[in-house]
Short mmCIF file of C-alpha atoms and ligand atoms in Angstrom, two decimals:
data_model
loop_
_atom_site.label_atom_id
_atom_site.label_comp_id
_atom_site.label_asym_id
_atom_site.label_seq_id
_atom_site.Cartn_x
_atom_site.Cartn_y
_atom_site.Cartn_z
CA UNK A 1 83.99 89.16 108.27
CA UNK A 2 84.92 87.80 104.80
CA UNK A 3 85.41 90.14 101.92
CA UNK A 4 85.26 88.47 98.52
CA UNK A 5 84.43 89.59 94.76
CA UNK A 6 80.82 89.04 93.92
CA UNK A 7 79.79 86.13 91.69
CA UNK A 8 76.63 85.17 90.25
CA UNK A 9 75.77 82.80 92.88
CA UNK A 10 75.31 86.01 94.95
CA UNK A 11 72.72 87.34 92.84
CA UNK A 12 69.39 86.38 94.84
CA UNK A 13 70.76 87.30 98.22
CA UNK A 14 72.42 90.69 96.84
CA UNK A 15 68.66 91.44 95.58
CA UNK A 16 67.00 90.53 98.57
CA UNK A 17 69.37 92.74 100.50
CA UNK A 18 69.16 95.50 98.34
CA UNK A 19 64.99 95.17 98.18
CA UNK A 20 65.08 95.58 102.02
CA UNK A 21 67.66 98.41 101.89
CA UNK A 22 66.04 102.12 101.80
CA UNK A 23 68.67 104.19 99.49
CA UNK A 24 69.49 101.54 97.04
CA UNK A 25 67.20 101.58 93.97
CA UNK A 26 66.66 98.32 91.93
CA UNK A 27 66.54 98.59 88.14
CA UNK A 28 65.90 96.36 85.40
CA UNK A 29 69.65 96.20 85.10
CA UNK A 30 69.80 94.39 88.38
CA UNK A 31 68.30 91.28 86.71
CA UNK A 32 70.21 88.15 86.80
CA UNK A 33 71.15 88.98 83.17
CA UNK A 34 72.03 92.37 83.78
CA UNK A 35 74.45 91.38 86.78
CA UNK A 36 75.85 88.70 84.45
CA UNK A 37 76.67 91.42 82.00
CA UNK A 38 78.16 93.92 84.49
CA UNK A 39 80.39 91.19 86.56
CA UNK A 40 81.73 90.06 83.05
CA UNK A 41 82.50 93.54 82.01
CA UNK A 42 84.17 94.47 85.33
CA UNK A 43 85.66 91.33 86.83
CA UNK A 44 86.69 91.49 90.73
CA UNK A 45 85.57 95.25 90.97
CA UNK A 46 82.07 94.11 92.80
CA UNK A 47 82.53 93.11 96.11
CA UNK A 48 80.61 91.17 99.07
CA UNK A 49 80.63 91.03 102.78
CA UNK A 50 79.80 87.68 104.37
CA UNK A 51 79.48 86.68 107.75
CA UNK A 52 78.92 82.79 108.65
CA UNK A 53 78.63 82.33 105.02
CA UNK A 54 75.55 84.76 104.58
CA UNK A 55 75.82 87.80 102.47
CA UNK A 56 75.46 91.13 104.94
CA UNK A 57 76.92 93.74 102.23
CA UNK A 58 77.85 94.77 98.76
CA UNK A 59 79.33 97.25 96.64
CA UNK A 60 79.38 97.14 92.80
CA UNK A 61 81.84 99.17 90.63
CA UNK A 62 82.82 99.35 87.16
CA UNK A 63 84.95 101.82 84.68
CA UNK A 64 85.11 103.16 81.45
CA UNK A 65 88.78 103.27 81.31
CA UNK A 66 88.68 106.59 82.94
CA UNK A 67 86.42 107.08 85.57
CA UNK A 68 85.32 104.50 88.11
CA UNK A 69 81.24 104.26 88.89
CA UNK A 70 80.19 102.72 91.94
CA UNK A 71 76.81 101.65 92.88
CA UNK A 72 74.56 99.42 95.45
CA UNK A 73 76.59 100.26 98.47
CA UNK A 74 74.49 98.26 101.28
CA UNK A 75 75.37 96.77 104.44
CA UNK A 76 72.57 94.80 106.40
CA UNK A 77 71.22 96.91 109.23
CA UNK A 78 72.44 94.50 112.09
CA UNK A 79 75.92 94.76 110.88
CA UNK A 80 75.92 98.63 110.46
CA UNK A 81 78.36 101.04 112.27
CA UNK A 82 81.07 98.49 112.53
CA UNK A 83 83.21 99.70 109.50
CA UNK A 84 81.95 97.29 106.97
CA UNK A 85 80.82 99.82 104.52
CA UNK A 86 84.28 101.92 104.77
CA UNK A 87 86.02 98.27 104.28
CA UNK A 88 84.05 97.63 101.39
CA UNK A 89 84.83 101.11 99.79
CA UNK A 90 88.26 100.64 100.25
CA UNK A 91 88.80 97.43 99.10
CA UNK A 92 86.42 98.45 95.86
CA UNK A 93 88.64 101.59 95.39
CA UNK A 94 91.80 99.23 95.64
CA UNK A 95 90.38 97.29 92.93
CA UNK A 96 89.60 100.23 90.83
CA UNK A 97 93.09 101.80 91.29
CA UNK A 98 94.79 98.29 90.33
CA UNK A 99 92.81 98.73 87.14
CA UNK A 100 94.60 102.25 86.81
CA UNK A 101 91.42 104.31 87.53
CA UNK A 102 92.61 107.30 89.55
CA UNK A 103 88.87 109.13 90.11
CA UNK A 104 85.58 107.53 90.99
CA UNK A 105 81.93 108.79 90.89
CA UNK A 106 78.50 107.75 92.70
CA UNK A 107 74.98 108.53 92.24
CA UNK A 108 73.33 109.14 95.55
CA UNK A 109 69.30 109.59 96.14
CA UNK A 110 68.67 113.48 96.41
CA UNK A 111 66.81 112.20 100.09
CA UNK A 112 69.59 109.95 101.10
CA UNK A 113 70.95 112.10 104.20
CA UNK A 114 72.76 109.12 105.90
CA UNK A 115 74.22 108.21 102.67
CA UNK A 116 75.46 111.52 102.05
CA UNK A 117 76.87 112.04 105.36
CA UNK A 118 78.62 108.41 105.02
CA UNK A 119 80.39 109.55 101.78
CA UNK A 120 81.08 112.75 102.88
CA UNK A 121 83.02 111.29 106.12
CA UNK A 122 85.05 109.38 103.90
CA UNK A 123 86.05 112.57 101.93
CA UNK A 124 83.83 112.21 98.70
CA UNK A 125 82.99 115.54 97.26
CA UNK A 126 79.06 116.68 96.70
CA UNK A 127 79.28 118.01 93.29
CA UNK A 128 77.14 121.19 92.56
CA UNK A 129 78.91 121.89 89.31
CA UNK A 130 77.53 118.97 87.62
CA UNK A 131 73.97 117.89 86.36
CA UNK A 132 73.43 114.34 85.34
CA UNK A 133 71.43 113.83 82.30
CA UNK A 134 69.95 110.43 81.36
CA UNK A 135 68.34 109.17 77.97
CA UNK A 136 66.60 106.06 77.47
CA UNK A 137 67.80 103.95 74.53
CA UNK A 138 65.14 101.23 74.36
CA UNK A 139 61.65 100.71 75.37
CA UNK A 140 62.53 98.10 78.01
CA UNK A 141 65.86 99.91 79.69
CA UNK A 142 68.43 97.94 81.38
CA UNK A 143 69.91 100.41 83.23
C1 COA B 201 75.84 103.55 104.13
C2 COA B 201 76.15 102.16 104.76
C3 COA B 201 76.52 101.19 103.61
C4 COA B 201 77.12 102.32 105.56
O1 COA B 201 77.61 101.10 106.17
P1 COA B 201 78.01 100.75 107.56
O2 COA B 201 78.69 99.58 107.55
O3 COA B 201 77.34 101.29 108.60
O4 COA B 201 79.38 101.88 107.38
P2 COA B 201 80.67 101.86 108.45
O5 COA B 201 80.36 101.12 109.67
O6 COA B 201 81.86 101.73 107.72
O7 COA B 201 80.33 103.63 108.79
C5 COA B 201 79.12 103.99 109.10
C6 COA B 201 79.03 104.97 110.16
O8 COA B 201 79.43 104.20 111.37
C7 COA B 201 80.71 104.67 112.11
N1 COA B 201 81.60 103.59 112.59
C8 COA B 201 82.33 102.64 111.86
N2 COA B 201 82.93 101.75 112.80
C9 COA B 201 82.34 101.82 114.02
C10 COA B 201 82.25 101.49 115.02
N3 COA B 201 83.19 100.39 115.28
N4 COA B 201 81.63 101.93 115.93
C11 COA B 201 80.73 102.94 116.00
N5 COA B 201 80.62 103.37 114.68
C12 COA B 201 81.49 103.03 113.85
C13 COA B 201 81.45 105.58 111.12
O9 COA B 201 82.35 106.57 111.47
C14 COA B 201 80.06 106.01 110.07
O10 COA B 201 79.70 107.15 110.69
P3 COA B 201 78.99 108.34 109.93
O11 COA B 201 77.47 107.82 110.42
O12 COA B 201 79.00 109.43 110.60
O13 COA B 201 79.02 108.05 108.57
C15 COA B 201 74.83 101.61 105.30
O14 COA B 201 74.34 102.58 106.46
C16 COA B 201 73.64 101.55 104.35
O15 COA B 201 73.41 100.15 103.95
N6 COA B 201 72.78 102.40 104.25
C17 COA B 201 71.72 102.02 103.34
C18 COA B 201 72.12 102.16 101.82
C19 COA B 201 72.78 103.39 101.22
O16 COA B 201 72.32 104.44 101.54
N7 COA B 201 73.93 103.07 100.68
C20 COA B 201 74.50 104.28 100.01
C21 COA B 201 74.14 104.59 98.68
S1 COA B 201 75.36 104.21 97.58
#
């Protein structure tokens, strides 16, 4: 298994993986332009796993200078339960730590019980004290 930073060349394969992965919700921000912007703002923080040069796992992260934000953790079904998801998270957190970030958040779809179990097993706290609020700034939101 090879782990390396995500590049724009991974976009098509990553979108294909996300499209067939329940638990990952695709957004306008996942367009080629959106990912171009995201990777440019957050270099080295998004990571892919590849086997025989095929992309089989992803994790994306960015930060605002204080907190890290993780999204799009996905491992292709035949490769699950081999520690690849855990390895992606670990590498991603190392990259955030190297940027001086000491805490990270992630959003999980409320019906993703397996995802919730995965993150809880890794020690991530499910927050009941915070409610997420969102606001759309343009007619065609990119996030
Ligand atoms: C969540 C997800 C990324 C986990 O990927 P994964 O590669 O299977 O993760 P791991 O192998 O590291 O751990 C998964 C489980 O396998 C177990 N495991 C790890 N290595 C193992 C091994 N060698 N043999 C058997 N089980 C193993 C882990 O203990 C873990 O147990 P859990 O079910 O209690 O969490 C994957 O299931 C997925 O893509 N889900 C759909 C997308 C999604 O929901 N993403 C999260 C939203 S952000």
